[in-house]
């Protein structure tokens, strides 16, 4: 993500209309990588509301439905007469074709996975400068057999006669495949051709825009009141805090809640590193007993998340009263709570896209209804790599900016079963060993994160010290990802895995087995709970 100075011109916005595609968030990322701001909107948003956002262009995502299926997502054809450039991908391509009089049918021309695309008009808006034969990623059962009147057919495959079309006069474009995925070898180039050439958008969005806009907005919103921020030690909360401090300075107090669910040494690291880097006012609250009492006997992961979210806010309410008392002389009202909510958090909690709720998140969906604070979420529309770029521009040290993601509910959702102090201590030691060995092998920057999971309700037979044991398994979950929306398991060297396994089974009491999770996302999520 570029971190060059922002342009004086306000950045354009591209709307990505989500028709239930697994890649909608990836489309939004690819647009941003082209230095154009993007926002995902649900397919049932009325066209009038879309146009009211004054988009510079609109992209129609793919989706699992057939355009002819009963109840399939549809789109008001008036969009194509509004003068806004539109780019349809896969299902969005077929919607455009049918809405404008083209033909889409189920002829048996199914294509899934890598497919050879034949470009018939190499000088077209989308394909200029790309090869006449190129690899693309297809995923469709229906196919377009005739383009709408006024459209030029620009590409085909061996089984699909219309795999791409263009209407430069109306600024309408479409492709049957997924240009947003890396398997489409020239997909990003085709997308950028639509943005720059088809829609005429200036690539002027940078992280500088984010900082300037948020600082101005936060100052205006907070005024003379005060804000508190929940600092976890992770990159999200750290960058959110640094950004808000840039806006309101000493009106912000960061509160670090030690809920007893943190990894080994993290409390000390937060107190030392973040304060040294920012000079922020930090209040540390030891609430470990409170959280453990509330979690006692609870094994359901959703209930755990909601309990942790509820107790987290209650601790903040107590901190608020203490901070107000400490600052009674100036009469300032602590009215705002800063959180490091990211775009994937919003999407996976069912917010903003009409998608299913994959998980509740204490930053999004698990907040109590009687919350006494107004929320400030300056990173709500950003992906993780964009947050890191903002952190770098704000001057945070690499140790904070490049830290691997860690869930807000902490180790509470990495224990499959009841959460107890003994189980937390066990998992902390295993996790610390895994992190030490990954660092020693130089793999920290090669993986997205490596959750270490304790299967507390599972025991397996082992042999240790010439005796039979009945211990817990530990699961290693190293994953590679760009934004946590999708992920693949990381192929770590066998030697590193061996060292981690040997050390954990030798050094951590009551553990006699280490296993490796080799599931991608989807179908699994990164965290187990």
Coordinates of C-alpha atoms in Angstrom, one line a residue:
X1 CA 0.0 0.0 0.0
X2 CA 1.5 3.3 -1.0
X3 CA 2.4 5.8 1.7
X4 CA 3.3 8.8 -0.5
X5 CA 1.8 12.2 0.3
X6 CA -1.9 12.4 -0.4
X7 CA -3.1 14.4 -3.4
X8 CA -5.0 17.6 -2.8
X9 CA -7.9 16.1 -4.8
X10 CA -10.5 14.1 -2.9
X11 CA -10.1 10.4 -3.7
X12 CA -12.8 8.8 -5.9
X13 CA -14.8 5.9 -4.6
X14 CA -15.6 2.7 -6.4
X15 CA -18.5 0.6 -5.1
X16 CA -18.2 -3.2 -5.2
X17 CA -21.7 -4.6 -5.3
X18 CA -21.6 -8.0 -3.5
X19 CA -23.8 -10.7 -5.0
X20 CA -22.7 -13.3 -2.5
X21 CA -19.2 -13.8 -4.0
X22 CA -16.5 -15.4 -2.0
X23 CA -14.2 -12.9 -3.7
X24 CA -16.1 -9.6 -3.1
X25 CA -13.6 -8.5 -0.4
X26 CA -10.7 -9.5 -2.6
X27 CA -12.1 -7.2 -5.4
X28 CA -12.2 -4.3 -3.0
X29 CA -8.6 -5.0 -2.0
X30 CA -7.4 -5.1 -5.6
X31 CA -9.1 -1.8 -6.3
X32 CA -7.3 -0.3 -3.4
X33 CA -4.0 -1.8 -4.6
X34 CA -4.6 0.3 -7.7
X35 CA -4.7 3.4 -5.4
X36 CA -8.4 3.8 -5.7
X37 CA -10.7 3.7 -2.7
X38 CA -13.4 1.0 -2.7
X39 CA -16.4 0.2 -0.6
X40 CA -18.5 -3.0 -0.6
X41 CA -22.3 -2.6 -0.7
X42 CA -25.0 -5.3 -0.7
X43 CA -26.8 -6.3 -3.9
X44 CA -30.2 -5.4 -2.4
X45 CA -29.2 -1.7 -2.0
X46 CA -31.4 0.4 -4.3
X47 CA -29.7 1.9 -7.3
X48 CA -30.7 5.3 -6.1
X49 CA -28.8 4.8 -2.9
X50 CA -25.8 3.6 -4.8
X51 CA -25.8 6.6 -7.0
X52 CA -26.4 8.9 -4.0
X53 CA -22.9 7.9 -2.9
X54 CA -21.6 9.6 -6.1
X55 CA -19.4 6.7 -7.1
X56 CA -16.7 7.1 -9.7
X57 CA -17.4 3.6 -10.9
X58 CA -19.3 0.5 -9.9
X59 CA -18.1 -3.2 -10.0
X60 CA -20.6 -6.0 -10.0
X61 CA -19.1 -9.1 -8.2
X62 CA -19.5 -12.7 -9.0
X63 CA -21.9 -14.9 -7.0
X64 CA -23.1 -18.5 -6.6
X65 CA -26.5 -18.1 -8.3
X66 CA -27.8 -18.6 -11.8
X67 CA -29.3 -15.4 -13.2
X68 CA -32.4 -17.3 -14.1
X69 CA -32.8 -19.1 -10.7
X70 CA -35.9 -18.2 -8.6
X71 CA -34.9 -15.7 -5.9
X72 CA -31.5 -15.0 -7.5
X73 CA -30.0 -11.6 -6.7
X74 CA -31.0 -9.0 -9.4
X75 CA -30.2 -5.5 -10.3
X76 CA -32.3 -2.6 -11.5
X77 CA -31.3 -2.0 -15.2
X78 CA -31.5 1.7 -14.7
X79 CA -28.0 1.5 -13.3
X80 CA -26.7 1.0 -16.8
X81 CA -28.3 4.1 -18.0
X82 CA -27.0 6.3 -15.2
X83 CA -23.7 7.3 -16.9
X84 CA -21.6 5.7 -14.2
X85 CA -18.9 3.3 -15.5
X86 CA -19.8 -0.3 -14.6
X87 CA -17.6 -3.5 -14.7
X88 CA -19.3 -6.8 -14.4
X89 CA -17.4 -9.9 -13.2
X90 CA -18.7 -13.5 -13.6
X91 CA -22.3 -13.3 -12.2
X92 CA -22.2 -9.5 -12.5
X93 CA -21.2 -9.9 -16.1
X94 CA -24.2 -12.2 -16.8
X95 CA -26.6 -9.8 -15.0
X96 CA -25.4 -7.0 -17.2
X97 CA -25.7 -9.1 -20.3
X98 CA -29.3 -10.2 -19.6
X99 CA -30.4 -6.7 -18.4
X100 CA -29.3 -5.2 -21.7
X101 CA -30.7 -7.8 -24.0
X102 CA -27.9 -10.3 -24.4
X103 CA -28.3 -14.0 -24.0
X104 CA -27.1 -16.1 -21.1
X105 CA -28.1 -19.7 -21.0
X106 CA -27.2 -23.1 -19.5
X107 CA -25.7 -24.7 -22.5
X108 CA -23.5 -27.1 -20.6
X109 CA -20.5 -24.8 -21.1
X110 CA -19.3 -25.1 -17.6
X111 CA -15.8 -23.9 -16.7
X112 CA -14.1 -24.1 -13.3
X113 CA -10.6 -23.2 -12.4
X114 CA -7.7 -22.3 -14.8
X115 CA -8.9 -21.6 -18.3
X116 CA -7.2 -20.3 -21.5
X117 CA -8.7 -17.0 -22.6
X118 CA -8.4 -15.9 -26.2
X119 CA -8.4 -12.2 -26.6
X120 CA -9.9 -11.2 -30.0
X121 CA -9.5 -7.4 -29.7
X122 CA -6.1 -6.8 -28.2
X123 CA -6.4 -3.1 -28.6
X124 CA -9.6 -2.9 -26.5
X125 CA -10.0 -0.8 -23.4
X126 CA -9.6 -3.8 -21.0
X127 CA -7.0 -5.9 -22.8
X128 CA -4.6 -3.5 -24.5
X129 CA -1.1 -4.5 -23.7
X130 CA -2.0 -8.0 -22.5
X131 CA -1.3 -11.3 -24.5
X132 CA -3.8 -12.7 -26.9
X133 CA -3.8 -15.9 -25.0
X134 CA -3.8 -15.7 -21.2
X135 CA -4.7 -17.8 -18.2
X136 CA -7.8 -16.8 -16.3
X137 CA -9.8 -18.2 -13.4
X138 CA -13.4 -19.3 -14.3
X139 CA -16.2 -20.4 -12.0
X140 CA -19.5 -20.7 -13.9
X141 CA -22.2 -23.0 -15.1
X142 CA -24.3 -20.6 -17.3
X143 CA -22.5 -18.8 -20.1
X144 CA -23.1 -15.8 -22.3
X145 CA -23.8 -16.8 -25.9
X146 CA -24.7 -13.4 -27.4
X147 CA -23.6 -9.9 -26.3
X148 CA -26.1 -7.1 -25.9
X149 CA -26.5 -4.7 -28.9
X150 CA -23.8 -2.1 -29.1
X151 CA -21.2 -4.2 -27.3
X152 CA -18.0 -5.5 -28.8
X153 CA -17.0 -9.1 -28.0
X154 CA -13.4 -8.9 -26.9
X155 CA -12.6 -12.4 -25.7
X156 CA -13.7 -16.0 -25.7
X157 CA -12.7 -19.5 -24.6
X158 CA -12.9 -22.8 -26.3
X159 CA -16.4 -23.4 -25.0
X160 CA -17.7 -19.8 -24.3
X161 CA -18.2 -17.5 -27.3
X162 CA -18.6 -14.4 -25.2
X163 CA -16.1 -14.3 -22.3
X164 CA -15.7 -10.5 -22.3
X165 CA -17.4 -7.5 -23.9
X166 CA -17.2 -3.7 -23.9
X167 CA -19.2 -0.7 -24.7
X168 CA -16.9 2.3 -24.6
X169 CA -19.7 4.8 -25.4
X170 CA -21.7 3.8 -22.4
X171 CA -18.6 2.9 -20.3
X172 CA -19.9 -0.6 -19.6
X173 CA -17.5 -3.5 -19.4
X174 CA -17.7 -7.2 -18.4
X175 CA -15.7 -10.4 -18.2
X176 CA -16.9 -13.9 -17.4
X177 CA -13.9 -14.8 -15.3
X178 CA -12.5 -13.5 -12.0
X179 CA -9.7 -10.9 -12.7
X180 CA -9.3 -10.3 -9.0
X181 CA -7.7 -13.7 -8.2
X182 CA -4.0 -14.3 -8.7
X183 CA -4.7 -17.2 -11.0
X184 CA -5.9 -14.7 -13.6
X185 CA -2.4 -13.8 -14.7
X186 CA -3.2 -10.4 -16.1
X187 CA -6.3 -9.8 -14.0
X188 CA -4.9 -6.8 -12.0
X189 CA -3.9 -5.1 -15.3
X190 CA -7.4 -5.6 -16.7
X191 CA -8.9 -4.2 -13.6
X192 CA -6.6 -1.2 -13.6
X193 CA -7.5 -0.6 -17.3
X194 CA -11.1 -0.4 -16.3
X195 CA -10.4 2.0 -13.5
X196 CA -8.0 4.3 -15.3
X197 CA -9.0 4.0 -18.9
X198 CA -12.7 2.9 -18.8
X199 CA -13.8 5.0 -15.8
X200 CA -11.1 7.7 -16.1
X201 CA -10.3 7.5 -12.4
X202 CA -7.2 9.2 -11.0
X203 CA -5.2 6.9 -8.8
X204 CA -4.8 9.2 -5.8
X205 CA -5.9 7.2 -2.8
X206 CA -3.1 6.6 -0.2
X207 CA -2.8 6.0 3.5
X208 CA -2.2 9.7 3.8
X209 CA -5.8 10.2 2.8
X210 CA -6.9 8.0 5.6
X211 CA -4.9 9.8 8.2
X212 CA -6.0 13.3 7.1
X213 CA -9.6 12.4 6.8
X214 CA -9.8 10.6 10.1
X215 CA -7.9 13.2 12.1
X216 CA -10.2 15.9 10.8
X217 CA -13.3 13.8 11.5
X218 CA -12.3 12.7 15.0
X219 CA -11.4 16.3 16.1
X220 CA -14.7 17.6 14.9
X221 CA -16.6 14.7 16.6
X222 CA -14.8 14.6 19.9
X223 CA -14.5 18.4 20.4
X224 CA -13.5 19.1 24.0
X225 CA -14.5 15.7 25.4
X226 CA -12.2 12.8 26.2
X227 CA -11.8 9.4 24.7
X228 CA -10.4 6.1 25.9
X229 CA -8.9 3.3 23.8
X230 CA -8.7 -0.4 24.6
X231 CA -5.1 -1.2 23.9
X232 CA -4.4 -4.9 23.4
X233 CA -0.8 -4.7 22.2
X234 CA -1.9 -5.8 18.7
X235 CA -1.3 -3.7 15.6
X236 CA -5.0 -2.8 15.2
X237 CA -5.6 -1.2 18.5
X238 CA -2.1 0.4 18.5
X239 CA -2.6 2.1 15.1
X240 CA -6.1 3.1 16.1
X241 CA -4.8 4.7 19.3
X242 CA -1.9 6.4 17.5
X243 CA -4.3 7.8 14.9
X244 CA -6.7 9.1 17.5
X245 CA -3.9 10.6 19.6
X246 CA -2.7 12.4 16.4
X247 CA -6.2 14.0 16.3
X248 CA -6.9 14.8 20.0
X249 CA -3.6 14.4 21.9
X250 CA -3.9 14.4 25.6
X251 CA -7.7 14.0 25.5
X252 CA -7.0 10.3 24.8
X253 CA -6.2 7.8 27.6
X254 CA -5.4 4.3 26.6
X255 CA -6.6 1.5 28.9
X256 CA -4.9 -1.8 28.8
X257 CA -7.1 -4.5 30.2
X258 CA -5.1 -7.5 31.4
X259 CA -7.9 -10.0 31.1
X260 CA -5.6 -13.0 31.9
X261 CA -6.0 -14.2 28.3
X262 CA -2.9 -12.7 26.8
X263 CA 0.2 -14.5 25.6
X264 CA 3.4 -14.8 27.6
X265 CA 5.1 -11.4 28.3
X266 CA 2.6 -9.3 26.4
X267 CA 1.5 -7.1 29.2
X268 CA 5.0 -6.1 29.9
X269 CA 5.6 -5.4 26.2
X270 CA 2.6 -3.2 25.9
X271 CA 3.6 -1.1 29.0
X272 CA 7.1 -0.7 27.6
X273 CA 7.0 -0.5 23.8
X274 CA 3.8 1.4 23.0
X275 CA 4.3 4.0 25.7
X276 CA 7.9 4.5 24.6
X277 CA 6.8 4.9 21.0
X278 CA 3.9 7.3 21.5
X279 CA 4.1 8.8 24.9
X280 CA 0.4 8.1 25.3
X281 CA -1.3 8.1 28.7
X282 CA -1.7 4.4 29.7
X283 CA -3.9 3.0 32.5
X284 CA -3.3 -0.7 33.2
X285 CA -6.2 -2.6 34.7
X286 CA -5.7 -6.1 36.1
X287 CA -9.1 -7.8 35.5
X288 CA -7.9 -11.4 35.1
X289 CA -9.9 -12.8 38.1
X290 CA -13.1 -11.1 36.8
X291 CA -12.8 -12.6 33.3
X292 CA -11.9 -16.1 34.6
X293 CA -14.8 -16.0 37.0
X294 CA -17.2 -15.0 34.2
X295 CA -15.8 -17.7 31.9
X296 CA -15.9 -20.5 34.4
X297 CA -17.7 -23.6 33.1
X298 CA -18.3 -22.0 29.6
X299 CA -17.1 -24.1 26.6
X300 CA -19.4 -22.7 23.8
X301 CA -17.2 -20.4 21.6
X302 CA -19.9 -17.9 20.8
X303 CA -20.8 -17.6 24.5
X304 CA -17.1 -17.1 25.3
X305 CA -16.9 -14.2 22.8
X306 CA -20.0 -12.5 24.1
X307 CA -18.8 -12.9 27.8
X308 CA -15.4 -11.5 27.0
X309 CA -17.0 -8.6 25.0
X310 CA -19.4 -7.8 27.8
X311 CA -16.8 -7.9 30.6
X312 CA -14.4 -5.9 28.4
X313 CA -16.9 -3.1 28.2
X314 CA -17.8 -3.3 31.9
X315 CA -14.1 -2.9 32.8
X316 CA -14.0 0.1 30.5
X317 CA -17.0 1.6 32.2
X318 CA -15.1 1.3 35.5
X319 CA -12.0 2.8 34.0
X320 CA -14.1 5.7 32.6
X321 CA -15.3 6.6 36.1
X322 CA -11.8 6.5 37.4
X323 CA -10.4 8.6 34.5
X324 CA -13.2 11.2 35.0
X325 CA -12.4 11.4 38.7
X326 CA -8.8 11.8 38.0
X327 CA -9.6 14.6 35.5
X328 CA -12.4 16.2 37.5
X329 CA -10.6 19.5 37.6
X330 CA -11.2 20.2 33.8
X331 CA -14.7 18.8 33.9
X332 CA -14.1 16.8 30.7
X333 CA -16.6 14.1 29.8
X334 CA -15.2 10.7 28.7
X335 CA -17.7 10.0 26.0
X336 CA -15.9 7.9 23.4
X337 CA -14.4 4.5 23.1
X338 CA -11.8 3.9 20.4
X339 CA -11.6 0.4 18.9
X340 CA -9.3 -1.1 16.2
X341 CA -12.2 -2.7 14.2
X342 CA -11.1 -3.6 10.7
X343 CA -13.0 -4.2 7.5
X344 CA -12.8 -8.1 7.7
X345 CA -14.2 -7.8 11.3
X346 CA -17.2 -5.9 9.9
X347 CA -17.7 -8.2 7.0
X348 CA -17.4 -11.5 9.0
X349 CA -19.8 -10.1 11.6
X350 CA -22.4 -9.7 8.8
X351 CA -22.1 -5.9 8.7
X352 CA -22.5 -3.9 5.5
X353 CA -22.6 -6.6 2.9
X354 CA -25.7 -8.6 3.5
X355 CA -23.5 -11.7 4.2
X356 CA -24.0 -14.3 6.9
X357 CA -22.5 -13.8 10.3
X358 CA -19.5 -16.0 10.3
X359 CA -18.6 -15.1 13.9
X360 CA -19.5 -12.6 16.5
X361 CA -16.6 -10.2 17.3
X362 CA -16.4 -8.2 20.5
X363 CA -15.3 -5.2 18.3
X364 CA -18.4 -5.5 16.2
X365 CA -21.3 -7.8 17.0
X366 CA -20.8 -8.7 20.6
X367 CA -21.2 -5.3 22.3
X368 CA -23.8 -5.0 25.0
X369 CA -27.0 -3.1 24.1
X370 CA -26.5 -0.7 27.0
X371 CA -23.1 0.5 25.9
X372 CA -22.4 3.9 27.5
X373 CA -19.8 5.1 25.0
X374 CA -20.0 6.3 21.5
X375 CA -17.6 4.3 19.3
X376 CA -14.8 5.7 17.3
X377 CA -13.5 3.1 14.8
X378 CA -11.0 4.9 12.6
X379 CA -9.8 1.7 10.8
X380 CA -13.3 0.2 10.1
X381 CA -12.9 0.4 6.3
X382 CA -9.3 -0.8 6.1
X383 CA -7.7 -4.2 5.5
X384 CA -4.7 -5.4 7.7
X385 CA -2.0 -4.4 5.2
X386 CA -3.5 -0.9 4.9
X387 CA -3.5 -0.6 8.7
X388 CA 0.2 -1.5 8.8
X389 CA 0.9 1.2 6.2
X390 CA -1.0 3.7 8.3
X391 CA 1.0 2.7 11.4
X392 CA 4.3 3.1 9.5
X393 CA 3.3 6.6 8.4
X394 CA 2.3 7.4 12.0
X395 CA 5.9 6.5 13.1
X396 CA 5.1 3.4 15.1
X397 CA 8.1 0.9 15.5
X398 CA 8.3 -2.2 13.4
X399 CA 7.9 -4.4 16.4
X400 CA 4.3 -3.1 16.8
X401 CA 3.4 -2.5 13.1
X402 CA 4.5 -6.0 11.9
X403 CA 3.2 -8.0 14.8
X404 CA 1.1 -11.0 13.8
X405 CA -2.6 -10.7 14.4
X406 CA -4.0 -11.8 17.7
X407 CA -7.7 -12.1 18.5
X408 CA -9.4 -9.6 20.9
X409 CA -10.8 -12.4 23.0
X410 CA -7.2 -13.7 23.3
X411 CA -6.4 -17.2 24.4
X412 CA -9.9 -17.7 25.5
X413 CA -10.9 -18.8 22.0
X414 CA -7.7 -20.8 21.5
X415 CA -8.8 -23.2 24.3
X416 CA -11.3 -25.7 22.9
X417 CA -13.3 -26.3 26.2
X418 CA -13.5 -24.5 29.5
X419 CA -11.1 -21.7 30.2
X420 CA -9.1 -22.2 33.5
X421 CA -6.0 -20.6 34.8
X422 CA -4.1 -23.9 34.5
X423 CA -5.1 -24.4 30.9
X424 CA -4.1 -20.8 30.1
X425 CA -0.7 -21.3 31.7
X426 CA -0.2 -24.5 29.7
X427 CA -1.2 -22.8 26.4
X428 CA 0.9 -19.7 27.1
X429 CA 4.0 -21.9 27.4
X430 CA 3.3 -23.9 24.2
X431 CA 2.5 -20.7 22.3
X432 CA 5.7 -19.0 23.5
X433 CA 7.8 -22.0 22.3
X434 CA 6.2 -21.9 18.8
X435 CA 6.8 -18.2 18.5
X436 CA 10.4 -18.5 19.6
X437 CA 11.1 -21.2 17.1
X438 CA 9.4 -19.4 14.2
X439 CA 11.4 -16.3 15.0
X440 CA 14.6 -18.3 15.2
X441 CA 13.9 -19.8 11.8
X442 CA 13.3 -16.4 10.3
X443 CA 9.7 -17.2 9.4
X444 CA 7.8 -14.4 11.2
X445 CA 7.3 -12.3 8.0
X446 CA 6.6 -15.3 5.8
X447 CA 3.4 -16.4 7.6
X448 CA 0.3 -14.4 8.4
X449 CA 0.0 -15.8 11.9
X450 CA 0.3 -19.1 13.8
X451 CA -2.5 -19.7 16.3
X452 CA -1.6 -22.4 18.8
X453 CA -4.7 -24.2 20.1
X454 CA -5.2 -26.4 23.1
X455 CA -7.7 -29.2 22.8
X456 CA -8.6 -29.1 26.5
X457 CA -11.5 -31.5 26.2
X458 CA -9.4 -34.1 24.3
X459 CA -6.8 -36.4 25.7
X460 CA -4.6 -38.9 23.9
X461 CA -2.4 -41.8 25.0
X462 CA 1.4 -41.2 24.9
X463 CA 4.7 -42.5 26.2
X464 CA 6.9 -40.2 28.2
X465 CA 9.7 -41.2 30.5
X466 CA 9.1 -45.0 30.0
X467 CA 5.6 -44.5 31.2
X468 CA 2.1 -44.2 29.8
X469 CA 0.6 -40.7 29.7
X470 CA -2.8 -39.3 29.0
X471 CA -2.2 -35.8 27.9
X472 CA -3.7 -32.9 25.8
X473 CA -3.0 -32.4 22.1
X474 CA -1.7 -29.0 20.9
X475 CA -2.6 -27.8 17.4
X476 CA -0.3 -25.6 15.3
X477 CA -2.2 -23.5 12.8
X478 CA 0.3 -21.6 10.7
X479 CA -1.4 -19.7 7.8
X480 CA -0.5 -17.5 4.9
X481 CA -2.9 -14.7 3.9
X482 CA -3.2 -11.2 2.6
X483 CA -6.1 -10.0 4.6
X484 CA -7.6 -12.9 6.6
X485 CA -10.6 -13.1 4.3
X486 CA -9.0 -16.2 2.7
X487 CA -6.0 -18.2 3.9
X488 CA -3.9 -21.2 3.2
X489 CA -1.9 -23.3 5.6
X490 CA 1.8 -22.4 5.6
X491 CA 4.2 -25.1 4.4
X492 CA 6.7 -24.7 7.2
X493 CA 10.1 -26.6 7.1
X494 CA 9.9 -30.0 8.7
X495 CA 12.9 -29.2 10.8
X496 CA 11.1 -26.2 12.3
X497 CA 8.0 -28.2 13.0
X498 CA 10.1 -30.9 14.6
X499 CA 11.8 -28.5 17.0
X500 CA 8.5 -27.0 18.0
X501 CA 6.9 -30.4 18.6
X502 CA 9.9 -31.7 20.5
X503 CA 10.2 -28.6 22.8
X504 CA 6.5 -28.5 23.5
X505 CA 6.2 -32.2 24.5
X506 CA 9.4 -32.0 26.5
X507 CA 8.8 -28.6 28.2
X508 CA 5.1 -28.3 28.7
X509 CA 3.5 -30.4 31.3
X510 CA 0.4 -32.5 30.4
X511 CA 1.0 -32.2 26.6
X512 CA 2.0 -35.4 24.8
X513 CA 1.0 -34.7 21.2
X514 CA 1.5 -31.8 18.7
X515 CA -0.6 -31.8 15.5
X516 CA -0.6 -29.6 12.4
X517 CA -3.8 -28.0 10.9
X518 CA -3.6 -28.1 7.1
X519 CA -7.0 -26.7 6.4
X520 CA -7.5 -23.7 4.1
X521 CA -10.0 -20.8 4.6
X522 CA -12.6 -21.6 3.4
X523 CA -13.7 -24.1 4.5
X524 CA -12.1 -23.5 7.9
X525 CA -11.6 -20.2 9.7
X526 CA -8.1 -19.2 10.9
X527 CA -9.1 -19.4 14.6
X528 CA -10.7 -22.6 15.8
X529 CA -13.4 -20.9 17.8

